[in-house]
Short mmCIF file of C-alpha atoms in Angstrom, two decimals:
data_model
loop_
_atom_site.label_atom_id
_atom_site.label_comp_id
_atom_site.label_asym_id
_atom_site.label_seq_id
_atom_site.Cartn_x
_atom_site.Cartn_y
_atom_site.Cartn_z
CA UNK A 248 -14.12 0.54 23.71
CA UNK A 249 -12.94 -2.40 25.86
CA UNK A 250 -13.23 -4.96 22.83
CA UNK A 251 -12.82 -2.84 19.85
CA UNK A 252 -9.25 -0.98 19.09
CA UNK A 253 -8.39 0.24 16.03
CA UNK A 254 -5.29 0.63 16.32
CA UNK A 255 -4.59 -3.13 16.81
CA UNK A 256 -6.44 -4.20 13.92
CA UNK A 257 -5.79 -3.77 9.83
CA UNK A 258 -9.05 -3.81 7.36
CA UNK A 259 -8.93 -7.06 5.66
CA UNK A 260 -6.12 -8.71 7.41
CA UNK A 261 -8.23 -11.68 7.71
CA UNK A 262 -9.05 -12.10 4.12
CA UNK A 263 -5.28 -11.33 3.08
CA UNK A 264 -3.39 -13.02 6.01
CA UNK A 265 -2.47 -16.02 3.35
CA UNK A 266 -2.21 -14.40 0.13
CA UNK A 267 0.40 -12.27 2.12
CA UNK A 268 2.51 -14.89 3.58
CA UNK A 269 2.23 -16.61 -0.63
CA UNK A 270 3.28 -13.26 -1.70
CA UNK A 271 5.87 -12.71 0.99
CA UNK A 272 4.63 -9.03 0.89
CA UNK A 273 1.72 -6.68 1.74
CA UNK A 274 0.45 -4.04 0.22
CA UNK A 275 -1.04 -1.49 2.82
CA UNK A 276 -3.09 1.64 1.25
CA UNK A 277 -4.78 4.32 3.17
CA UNK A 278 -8.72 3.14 3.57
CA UNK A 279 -11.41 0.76 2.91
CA UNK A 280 -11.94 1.72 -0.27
CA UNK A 281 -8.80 1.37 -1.78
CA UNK A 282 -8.58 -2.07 -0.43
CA UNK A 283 -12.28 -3.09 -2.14
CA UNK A 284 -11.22 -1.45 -5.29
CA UNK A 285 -7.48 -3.63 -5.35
CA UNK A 286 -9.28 -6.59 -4.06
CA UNK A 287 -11.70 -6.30 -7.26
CA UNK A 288 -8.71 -5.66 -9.40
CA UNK A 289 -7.18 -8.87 -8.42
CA UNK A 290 -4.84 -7.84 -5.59
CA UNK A 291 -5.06 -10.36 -2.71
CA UNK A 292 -2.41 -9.11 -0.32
CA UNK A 293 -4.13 -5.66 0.11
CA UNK A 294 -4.71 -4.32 3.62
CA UNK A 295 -5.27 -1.18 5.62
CA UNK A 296 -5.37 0.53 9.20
CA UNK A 297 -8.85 1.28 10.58
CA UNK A 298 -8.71 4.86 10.14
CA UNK A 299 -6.52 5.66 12.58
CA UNK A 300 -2.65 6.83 12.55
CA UNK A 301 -0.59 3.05 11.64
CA UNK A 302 0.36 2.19 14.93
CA UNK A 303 3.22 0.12 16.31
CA UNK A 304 0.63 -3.18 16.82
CA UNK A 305 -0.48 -2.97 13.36
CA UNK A 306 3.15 -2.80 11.93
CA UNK A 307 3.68 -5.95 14.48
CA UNK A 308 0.52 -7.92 12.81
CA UNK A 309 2.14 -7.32 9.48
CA UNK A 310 5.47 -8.61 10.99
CA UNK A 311 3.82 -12.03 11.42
CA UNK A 312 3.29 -12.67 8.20
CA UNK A 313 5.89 -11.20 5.81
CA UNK A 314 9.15 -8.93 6.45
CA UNK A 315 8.10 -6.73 3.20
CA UNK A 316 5.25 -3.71 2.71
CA UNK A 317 4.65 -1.55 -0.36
CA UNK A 318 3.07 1.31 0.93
CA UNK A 319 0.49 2.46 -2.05
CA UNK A 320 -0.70 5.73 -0.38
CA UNK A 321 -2.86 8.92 -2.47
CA UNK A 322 -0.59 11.29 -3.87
CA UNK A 323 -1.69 14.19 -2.49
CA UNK A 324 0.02 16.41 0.20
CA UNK A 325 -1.93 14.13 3.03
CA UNK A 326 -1.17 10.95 1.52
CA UNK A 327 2.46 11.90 1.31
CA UNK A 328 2.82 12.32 5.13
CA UNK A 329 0.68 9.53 6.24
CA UNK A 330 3.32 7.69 3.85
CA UNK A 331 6.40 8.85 5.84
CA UNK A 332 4.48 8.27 9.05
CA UNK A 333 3.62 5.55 8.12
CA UNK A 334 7.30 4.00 7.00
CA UNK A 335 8.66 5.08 10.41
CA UNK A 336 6.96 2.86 12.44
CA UNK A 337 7.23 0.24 10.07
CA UNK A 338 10.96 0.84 9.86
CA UNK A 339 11.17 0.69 13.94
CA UNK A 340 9.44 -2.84 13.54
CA UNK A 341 11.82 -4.12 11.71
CA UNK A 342 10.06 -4.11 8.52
CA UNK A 343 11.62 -3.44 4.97
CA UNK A 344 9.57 -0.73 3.53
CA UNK A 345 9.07 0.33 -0.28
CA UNK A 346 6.91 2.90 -1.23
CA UNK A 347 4.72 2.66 -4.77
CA UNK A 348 3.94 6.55 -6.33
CA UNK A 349 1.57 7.18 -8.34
CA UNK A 350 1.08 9.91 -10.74
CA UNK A 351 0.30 13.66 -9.25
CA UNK A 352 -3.85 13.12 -8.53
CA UNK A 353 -4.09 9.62 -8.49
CA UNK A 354 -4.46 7.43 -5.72
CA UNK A 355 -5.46 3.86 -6.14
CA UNK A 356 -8.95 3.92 -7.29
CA UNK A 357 -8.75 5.92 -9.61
CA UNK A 358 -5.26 3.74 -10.77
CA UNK A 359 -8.01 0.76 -10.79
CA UNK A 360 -10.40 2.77 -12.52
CA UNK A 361 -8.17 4.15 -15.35
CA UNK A 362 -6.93 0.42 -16.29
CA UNK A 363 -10.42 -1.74 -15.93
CA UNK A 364 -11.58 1.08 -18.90
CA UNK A 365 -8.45 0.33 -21.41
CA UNK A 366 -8.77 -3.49 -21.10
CA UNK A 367 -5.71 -4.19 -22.74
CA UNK A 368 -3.44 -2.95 -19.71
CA UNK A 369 -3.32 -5.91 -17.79
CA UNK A 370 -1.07 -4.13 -15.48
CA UNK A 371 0.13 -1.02 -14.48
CA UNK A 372 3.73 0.09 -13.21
CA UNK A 373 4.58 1.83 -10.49
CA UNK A 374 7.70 3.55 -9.05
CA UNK A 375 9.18 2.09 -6.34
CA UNK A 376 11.86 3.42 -3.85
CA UNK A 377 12.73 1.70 -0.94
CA UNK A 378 12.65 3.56 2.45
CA UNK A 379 16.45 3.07 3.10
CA UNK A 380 17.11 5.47 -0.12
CA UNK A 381 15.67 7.70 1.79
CA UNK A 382 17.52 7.39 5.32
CA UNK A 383 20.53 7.01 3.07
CA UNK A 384 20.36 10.43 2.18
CA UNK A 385 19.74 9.88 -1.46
CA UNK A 386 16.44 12.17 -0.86
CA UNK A 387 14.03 9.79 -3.10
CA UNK A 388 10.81 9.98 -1.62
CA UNK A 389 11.09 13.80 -1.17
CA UNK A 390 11.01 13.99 -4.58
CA UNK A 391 8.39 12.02 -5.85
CA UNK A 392 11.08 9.34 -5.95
CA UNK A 393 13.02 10.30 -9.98
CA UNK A 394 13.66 7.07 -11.86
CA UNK A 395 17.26 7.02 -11.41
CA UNK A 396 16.88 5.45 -7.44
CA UNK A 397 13.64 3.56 -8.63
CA UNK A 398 12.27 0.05 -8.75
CA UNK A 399 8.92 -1.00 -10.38
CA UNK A 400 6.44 -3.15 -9.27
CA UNK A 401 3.62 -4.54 -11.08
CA UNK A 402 -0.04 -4.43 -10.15
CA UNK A 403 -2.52 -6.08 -11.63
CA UNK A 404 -5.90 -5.03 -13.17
CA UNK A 405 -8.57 -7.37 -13.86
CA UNK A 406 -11.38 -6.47 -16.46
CA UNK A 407 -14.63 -7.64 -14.79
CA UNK A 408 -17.36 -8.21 -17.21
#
């Protein structure tokens, strides 16, 4: 419509919009969903597109507030290309991209999920590659990123009683 476009606005970019400039990074999964579930988990600086394809005005909204995103995208053969998509545009932005993996089948609900039921994970790791590795021609992401071009990073889960 004439007021609403998706494609210029990120789910729960005005919750996150401070805890993302504090964190000097976003996290950007692939629905609503996931970014309830992290938000319950504890993750403030969770946010994602409307949707739609990422588009070159949401990667500029994100550019306001940080010059880092950790894409935590499903696993699965669709999640896997809306990652790379999604890292393009970010990369033509300007952004610095790293991408989180997850194990084969998981996607971050389930991640949630698993951890809130053994409450003495606190966190959970994930592999980390950043996007360069992969225009580099070091062919990370391709392969499920192998630990020898990987980072971690942390993410939280909070037991809720």
């Amino acid at each position: 419509s004439q007021v609403f476009h998706k494609g210029r606005l990120l789910y729960n970019l005005h919750s996150a919009r401070h805890a993302i400039r504090k964190a000097e990074r976003a996290v950007l999964v692939e629905g609503y969903f996931d970014v309830l579930r992290l938000l319950l988990a504890g993750l403030d600086h969770v946010v994602a597109p409307l949707g739609t394809g990422f588009t070159p005005e949401q990667a500029l909204l994100l550019k306001r507030l940080t010059g880092r995103v950790t894409l935590l995208f499903d696993s699965d053969t669709a999640g896997l290309r809306a990652t790379f998509r999604t890292a393009d545009e970010l990369l033509r932005s300007g952004l610095s991209v790293s991408v989180a993996t997850m194990p084969e089948g998981e996607d971050p609900d389930t991640l949630v999920r698993r951890g809130v039921r053994r409450e003495r994970d606190r966190h959970r790791v994930l592999s980390t590659a950043s996007v360069s590795d992969r225009a580099s021609g070091h062919g990370c992401l391709r392969h499920h990123i192998p630990r020898a071009c990987s980072r971690s990073v942390a993410i939280p889960i909070v037991t809720h009683r």
